[in-house]
Amino acid sequence: MYSDEYYMARAISLARRGWYSTHPNPRVGCVIVKNNHIIADGWHQIAGQGHAEVNALAALKESNNIADAQGATAYVTLEPCSHHGKTPPCSQALVDAGIKKVVVAMEDPNPLVEGKGITFLRENDLQVKVGVLESEARLLNPGFIQRMENKRPKIRCKMGMSLDGRTAMANGESQWITSPEAREDVQRLRAESSAILTGIGTVLADNPSMTVRSEQYKNIHRQPDRVVLDSALKMPETAKMLSLQGQTHILADKKCQLSAVDKIKSLQESGADIHYLSSHELNGQTQLDLSEVLAIMAQQQYNDVLLEAGATLTGSMLQAGYVDELIIYMAPSLMGSDARGLFNLPGMTQMSDKIHLHIQDIRAVGKDFRITASVDKAWVPGS
């Protein structure tokens, strides 16, 4: 006889199949068990289509075995929904199918659910067990969970550097610091992301596409959106990203609404979606309110955002405490003391000012090393 953990592990494995395609929904898996045998399974594949529980029940219907659901147990990695969205409530579908027990890895942090699905199941006389492999289930949806609990997406900052911590030569030349294998790995990061965040400086310097182009990830069903911080609306109407699949959002200073009317119209005709934010002066430059930047991205239902930008924006996000994870590709080369540094972090003059990181993983990617680190949660911005 197998344990609840065994079947939940299977459900978690199924949920991972939707790793690149469920945005903005969470990744969820479901296994239906009867008499110690798995009789059906399913996972959420694409947002707007059937949820994991519905897909598992549909598999039983397709094989003309839906009656087998009577008295069965469903293992679900996330609490079944209890509200009408693009699809009907999964909790109701489980009740209607005759399921008698539901084992849930974790409660859904979405305020529309947040325990209501579990309550509904119990009110309809189903046994419910919660918390089986919860920590493993949380790893399926870190960005979704953060957006629901903290009202902002998870921010991953990707940087490429030389062994001496440089990202570009003094004249701005930066292609290519890292290996083709590292650049392919970045395609994976983009495919996992709801959006890519950058600054206008990067757009003007490189005219990037910021899309997923790898053959390995071309079937992700969607391109990540692009979000460009552009306080003075310097974005060219001919920028490459404006004509590509996926929406481009430009975040500008509120003052532009009156001072750049013609430019706004031109950018909108080129396909840009423009948002207006508060700003402040920092070191003689206008900087958009980063808390409003995060709020805009949460409103767009972004779960995981990949920060691909220069030293100024990445440094500002880091010092504000908004970077959750650093992914740094380190090439075995030296670029010299005149080359540009990794982060612009002004005001750090003493050892007590340093930002503490937790190294989570270091591994070889081609000839480079990929370093994955998180910011020490005990570190408080400005402390």
XYZ file of C-alpha atoms in Angstrom:
383
model
C 0.000 0.000 0.000
C 1.422 3.341 -1.052
C 1.452 6.425 1.167
C -0.182 9.806 0.619
C 3.309 11.192 -0.037
C 3.816 8.732 -2.886
C 0.710 9.839 -4.754
C 1.324 13.519 -4.017
C 4.839 13.212 -5.424
C 3.255 11.912 -8.617
C 0.880 14.905 -8.687
C 3.809 17.306 -8.209
C 5.640 15.645 -11.077
C 2.597 16.137 -13.293
C 2.298 19.803 -12.306
C 5.840 20.427 -13.581
C 4.676 19.563 -17.097
C 2.914 22.933 -17.169
C 6.083 24.784 -16.144
C 6.182 27.105 -19.159
C 2.519 27.366 -20.124
C 0.170 28.127 -17.223
C 0.870 31.877 -16.742
C -0.763 33.643 -14.951
C -2.258 30.591 -13.282
C -0.369 28.307 -10.882
C 1.109 24.966 -11.926
C -1.102 22.202 -10.507
C -1.213 18.420 -10.749
C -3.904 15.915 -9.741
C -3.939 12.142 -9.246
C -7.115 10.120 -8.626
C -6.637 6.880 -6.667
C -9.008 4.009 -5.911
C -8.223 0.725 -4.206
C -4.570 1.733 -4.070
C -4.352 2.179 -7.847
C -4.057 5.375 -9.875
C -7.118 5.422 -12.110
C -6.589 8.876 -13.663
C -4.337 11.893 -13.556
C -4.080 15.355 -15.059
C -2.385 18.710 -14.817
C -3.175 22.304 -15.666
C -1.738 22.758 -19.136
C -2.700 26.209 -20.444
C -4.354 29.172 -18.743
C -8.027 29.407 -19.686
C -8.313 25.675 -20.228
C -9.166 22.868 -17.810
C -7.598 22.780 -14.366
C -5.760 19.703 -13.117
C -8.767 18.151 -11.357
C -11.041 18.689 -14.351
C -8.468 17.183 -16.717
C -8.077 14.118 -14.495
C -11.853 13.602 -14.378
C -12.024 14.152 -18.149
C -9.529 11.314 -18.610
C -11.937 9.011 -16.780
C -14.845 10.170 -18.954
C -12.873 9.608 -22.150
C -12.191 6.013 -21.108
C -15.834 5.529 -20.052
C -14.729 4.949 -16.467
C -16.147 8.053 -14.796
C -18.167 5.822 -12.437
C -14.855 4.726 -10.912
C -14.543 8.189 -9.357
C -17.244 7.204 -6.859
C -15.532 6.773 -3.495
C -12.058 7.581 -4.873
C -9.385 9.850 -3.429
C -7.997 12.873 -5.300
C -4.470 14.124 -4.614
C -4.056 17.768 -5.619
C -0.970 19.966 -5.291
C -3.054 23.108 -4.665
C -6.420 23.612 -3.016
C -9.252 23.108 -5.544
C -10.770 26.419 -6.608
C -14.230 27.335 -5.381
C -15.081 30.281 -7.662
C -16.165 30.791 -11.256
C -13.340 32.170 -13.388
C -12.638 31.188 -16.995
C -13.565 27.652 -15.906
C -16.119 26.298 -13.369
C -15.079 25.525 -9.757
C -12.956 22.385 -9.400
C -14.286 21.715 -5.908
C -17.790 21.355 -7.346
C -16.510 19.008 -10.070
C -14.940 16.732 -7.444
C -18.174 16.634 -5.458
C -20.275 15.931 -8.550
C -17.956 13.072 -9.569
C -18.449 11.315 -6.239
C -14.913 11.760 -4.900
C -14.932 11.000 -1.165
C -11.512 12.191 -0.040
C -9.219 14.981 -1.197
C -5.571 15.230 -0.145
C -4.211 18.759 -0.678
C -0.550 19.756 -0.603
C -1.197 23.421 0.247
C -3.957 25.974 0.561
C -4.381 28.384 -2.336
C -3.116 31.865 -1.304
C -5.384 33.478 -3.906
C -7.890 35.621 -1.936
C -10.633 34.274 -4.209
C -9.968 30.793 -2.788
C -7.870 30.914 0.418
C -9.525 28.008 2.229
C -12.944 28.353 0.647
C -12.424 25.327 -1.582
C -11.476 23.146 1.391
C -14.468 24.418 3.366
C -16.792 23.671 0.448
C -15.509 20.101 0.168
C -15.971 19.464 3.894
C -19.460 20.979 3.835
C -20.278 18.407 1.168
C -19.083 15.548 3.393
C -15.727 14.939 1.714
C -12.728 14.080 3.867
C -9.934 16.614 3.386
C -6.300 16.306 4.412
C -4.025 19.316 3.977
C -0.242 19.739 4.100
C 1.147 16.636 2.379
C 4.491 17.581 0.741
C 3.595 21.250 1.167
C 7.172 22.543 0.930
C 7.676 20.687 -2.351
C 4.373 22.004 -3.698
C 5.329 25.595 -2.862
C 8.396 25.241 -5.082
C 6.068 24.782 -8.051
C 4.743 28.345 -7.857
C 7.057 30.755 -6.008
C 6.079 33.726 -8.180
C 2.335 33.068 -7.969
C 2.529 32.614 -4.204
C 4.524 35.825 -3.794
C 2.079 37.792 -5.941
C -0.841 36.559 -3.877
C 0.821 36.993 -0.490
C 2.944 40.125 -1.060
C 1.144 41.788 -3.987
C 4.234 41.738 -6.193
C 5.914 39.240 -8.540
C 9.100 37.341 -7.852
C 12.048 39.224 -9.374
C 15.014 37.273 -10.727
C 17.994 39.369 -11.805
C 20.107 37.874 -14.591
C 23.620 39.209 -15.230
C 26.650 38.090 -17.195
C 30.124 39.021 -16.003
C 33.829 38.315 -16.319
C 35.826 36.735 -13.518
C 36.733 40.233 -12.292
C 33.080 41.264 -12.066
C 32.778 43.313 -15.268
C 29.776 43.417 -17.598
C 30.966 45.585 -20.481
C 34.006 47.406 -21.723
C 34.282 51.131 -20.962
C 32.837 51.927 -24.417
C 29.786 49.752 -23.738
C 30.834 46.727 -25.795
C 29.478 43.591 -24.151
C 28.803 40.924 -26.812
C 29.632 38.274 -25.950
C 30.961 37.885 -22.417
C 29.419 34.481 -21.813
C 29.280 31.270 -23.827
C 26.547 30.052 -26.215
C 25.528 27.513 -23.552
C 24.955 30.291 -21.026
C 22.905 32.276 -23.528
C 20.797 29.182 -24.201
C 20.229 28.868 -20.460
C 18.949 32.453 -20.447
C 16.355 31.352 -22.999
C 15.088 28.928 -20.373
C 14.827 31.747 -17.818
C 12.861 33.843 -20.280
C 10.531 30.949 -21.070
C 9.806 30.580 -17.350
C 9.021 34.272 -16.958
C 5.784 36.209 -17.240
C 7.696 39.327 -18.276
C 11.174 40.740 -18.807
C 11.999 44.018 -17.067
C 14.621 46.374 -18.463
C 15.578 50.037 -18.682
C 15.546 52.418 -21.616
C 19.351 52.554 -21.540
C 19.530 48.891 -22.511
C 16.965 49.403 -25.283
C 18.830 52.381 -26.754
C 22.211 50.645 -26.545
C 21.286 47.192 -27.859
C 17.806 47.377 -29.464
C 17.071 43.938 -27.943
C 14.204 41.601 -28.802
C 13.938 40.076 -25.325
C 11.960 37.126 -26.640
C 12.269 33.356 -26.389
C 13.960 32.209 -29.585
C 15.343 28.811 -28.605
C 13.987 25.806 -30.485
C 13.860 23.946 -27.175
C 11.291 26.355 -25.708
C 9.432 27.520 -28.805
C 6.247 25.655 -27.792
C 5.588 27.634 -24.610
C 2.316 29.014 -26.074
C 3.259 32.609 -25.267
C 6.090 35.119 -25.293
C 6.921 36.991 -22.088
C 5.840 40.618 -22.055
C 8.491 43.352 -22.027
C 8.401 46.088 -19.388
C 10.641 49.097 -20.055
C 11.361 51.802 -17.486
C 11.505 54.933 -19.635
C 10.830 58.014 -17.516
C 11.330 60.550 -20.365
C 9.767 58.440 -23.157
C 12.931 58.010 -25.215
C 11.735 54.719 -26.692
C 12.104 54.780 -30.510
C 8.933 53.925 -32.402
C 11.136 51.639 -34.507
C 12.397 49.601 -31.520
C 12.513 45.933 -32.434
C 10.519 44.750 -29.415
C 7.460 46.825 -30.391
C 6.841 44.678 -33.479
C 7.309 41.278 -31.850
C 4.881 38.826 -30.260
C 4.095 39.676 -26.663
C 3.053 43.036 -25.240
C 5.541 45.843 -24.575
C 4.702 48.041 -21.604
C 6.460 51.394 -21.236
C 6.541 52.921 -17.762
C 6.981 56.693 -17.933
C 6.927 59.763 -15.693
C 3.455 61.255 -15.161
C 4.767 64.570 -16.510
C 5.004 62.980 -19.971
C 1.217 62.956 -20.244
C 1.323 66.692 -20.939
C 4.825 67.159 -22.389
C 4.974 64.272 -24.858
C 1.497 63.970 -26.344
C 2.673 63.342 -29.920
C 5.294 60.798 -28.824
C 2.708 58.960 -26.745
C 0.353 58.696 -29.716
C 3.154 57.484 -31.964
C 4.301 54.797 -29.500
C 0.765 53.583 -28.964
C 0.289 53.303 -32.731
C 3.472 51.202 -32.771
C 1.890 48.798 -30.277
C 3.168 50.026 -26.908
C 1.054 50.104 -23.772
C 2.069 53.150 -21.698
C 1.686 53.563 -17.934
C 2.401 56.733 -15.949
C 4.137 56.626 -12.586
C 5.426 58.935 -9.891
C 9.120 59.786 -9.904
C 11.858 61.448 -7.868
C 15.309 62.857 -8.491
C 18.294 60.684 -7.558
C 21.862 61.772 -8.252
C 20.626 64.279 -10.802
C 18.508 61.728 -12.675
C 14.778 61.063 -12.719
C 13.927 57.671 -11.252
C 10.484 56.112 -11.380
C 8.941 54.945 -8.121
C 9.979 51.291 -8.002
C 7.132 50.337 -5.663
C 4.715 51.574 -8.337
C 6.648 49.589 -10.942
C 6.034 46.418 -8.922
C 2.377 47.334 -8.424
C 1.903 47.727 -12.192
C 3.466 44.304 -12.792
C 1.215 42.728 -10.165
C -1.805 44.309 -11.880
C -0.673 42.658 -15.107
C -0.746 39.317 -13.233
C 2.971 38.672 -13.630
C 4.202 35.886 -11.363
C 7.880 35.641 -12.330
C 9.756 38.626 -13.754
C 13.251 38.414 -15.221
C 15.284 41.580 -14.702
C 17.654 42.032 -17.657
C 19.134 45.505 -17.370
C 22.247 47.539 -16.755
C 24.078 48.302 -13.538
C 21.926 51.314 -12.580
C 18.487 49.688 -12.663
C 19.667 46.364 -11.263
C 21.522 48.177 -8.480
C 18.466 50.285 -7.626
C 16.215 47.226 -7.518
C 18.733 45.391 -5.362
C 19.170 48.240 -2.873
C 15.399 48.682 -2.647
C 15.075 45.052 -1.569
C 13.084 44.025 -4.629
C 15.449 41.407 -6.062
C 14.524 37.935 -4.810
C 17.079 35.926 -6.734
C 20.351 36.637 -8.525
C 21.446 34.481 -11.450
C 24.957 35.422 -12.505
C 26.859 33.798 -15.356
C 30.591 34.144 -14.732
C 32.916 33.777 -17.705
C 36.564 32.682 -17.331
C 37.965 35.994 -18.578
C 39.308 39.302 -17.263
C 38.129 42.637 -18.662
C 40.180 45.098 -16.653
C 39.615 47.879 -14.169
C 38.270 50.344 -16.766
C 35.386 48.022 -17.715
C 31.898 48.525 -16.280
C 30.952 46.903 -12.992
C 28.145 44.483 -12.229
C 25.898 46.703 -10.079
C 25.754 50.429 -9.401
C 25.380 50.518 -5.593
C 26.068 54.067 -4.368
C 26.403 54.927 -0.697
C 28.080 51.713 0.388
C 31.188 52.943 2.212
C 31.609 50.515 5.105
C 31.698 46.753 5.492
C 28.458 46.984 7.471
C 26.766 48.324 4.298
C 27.375 45.166 2.287
C 24.452 43.094 1.057
C 24.570 39.516 2.294
C 23.661 36.746 -0.108
C 22.886 33.045 0.250
C 24.497 30.950 -2.492
C 21.902 28.378 -3.522
C 23.670 26.747 -6.432
C 26.876 26.912 -8.475
C 27.261 24.831 -11.600
C 29.093 24.792 -14.904
C 27.183 25.956 -17.978
C 29.418 25.477 -20.970
C 32.730 27.112 -20.136
C 31.025 29.483 -17.669
C 29.708 29.092 -14.137
C 26.134 29.917 -13.194
C 25.768 31.255 -9.662
C 22.283 31.331 -8.147
C 21.884 33.345 -4.959
C 19.164 34.922 -2.853
C 19.351 38.087 -0.772
C 19.560 37.494 2.967
C 16.062 38.223 4.265
C 17.579 39.614 7.466
C 19.098 42.428 5.403
C 16.896 45.535 5.458
C 17.275 48.129 2.657
C 18.821 51.330 3.963
C 19.878 49.784 7.266
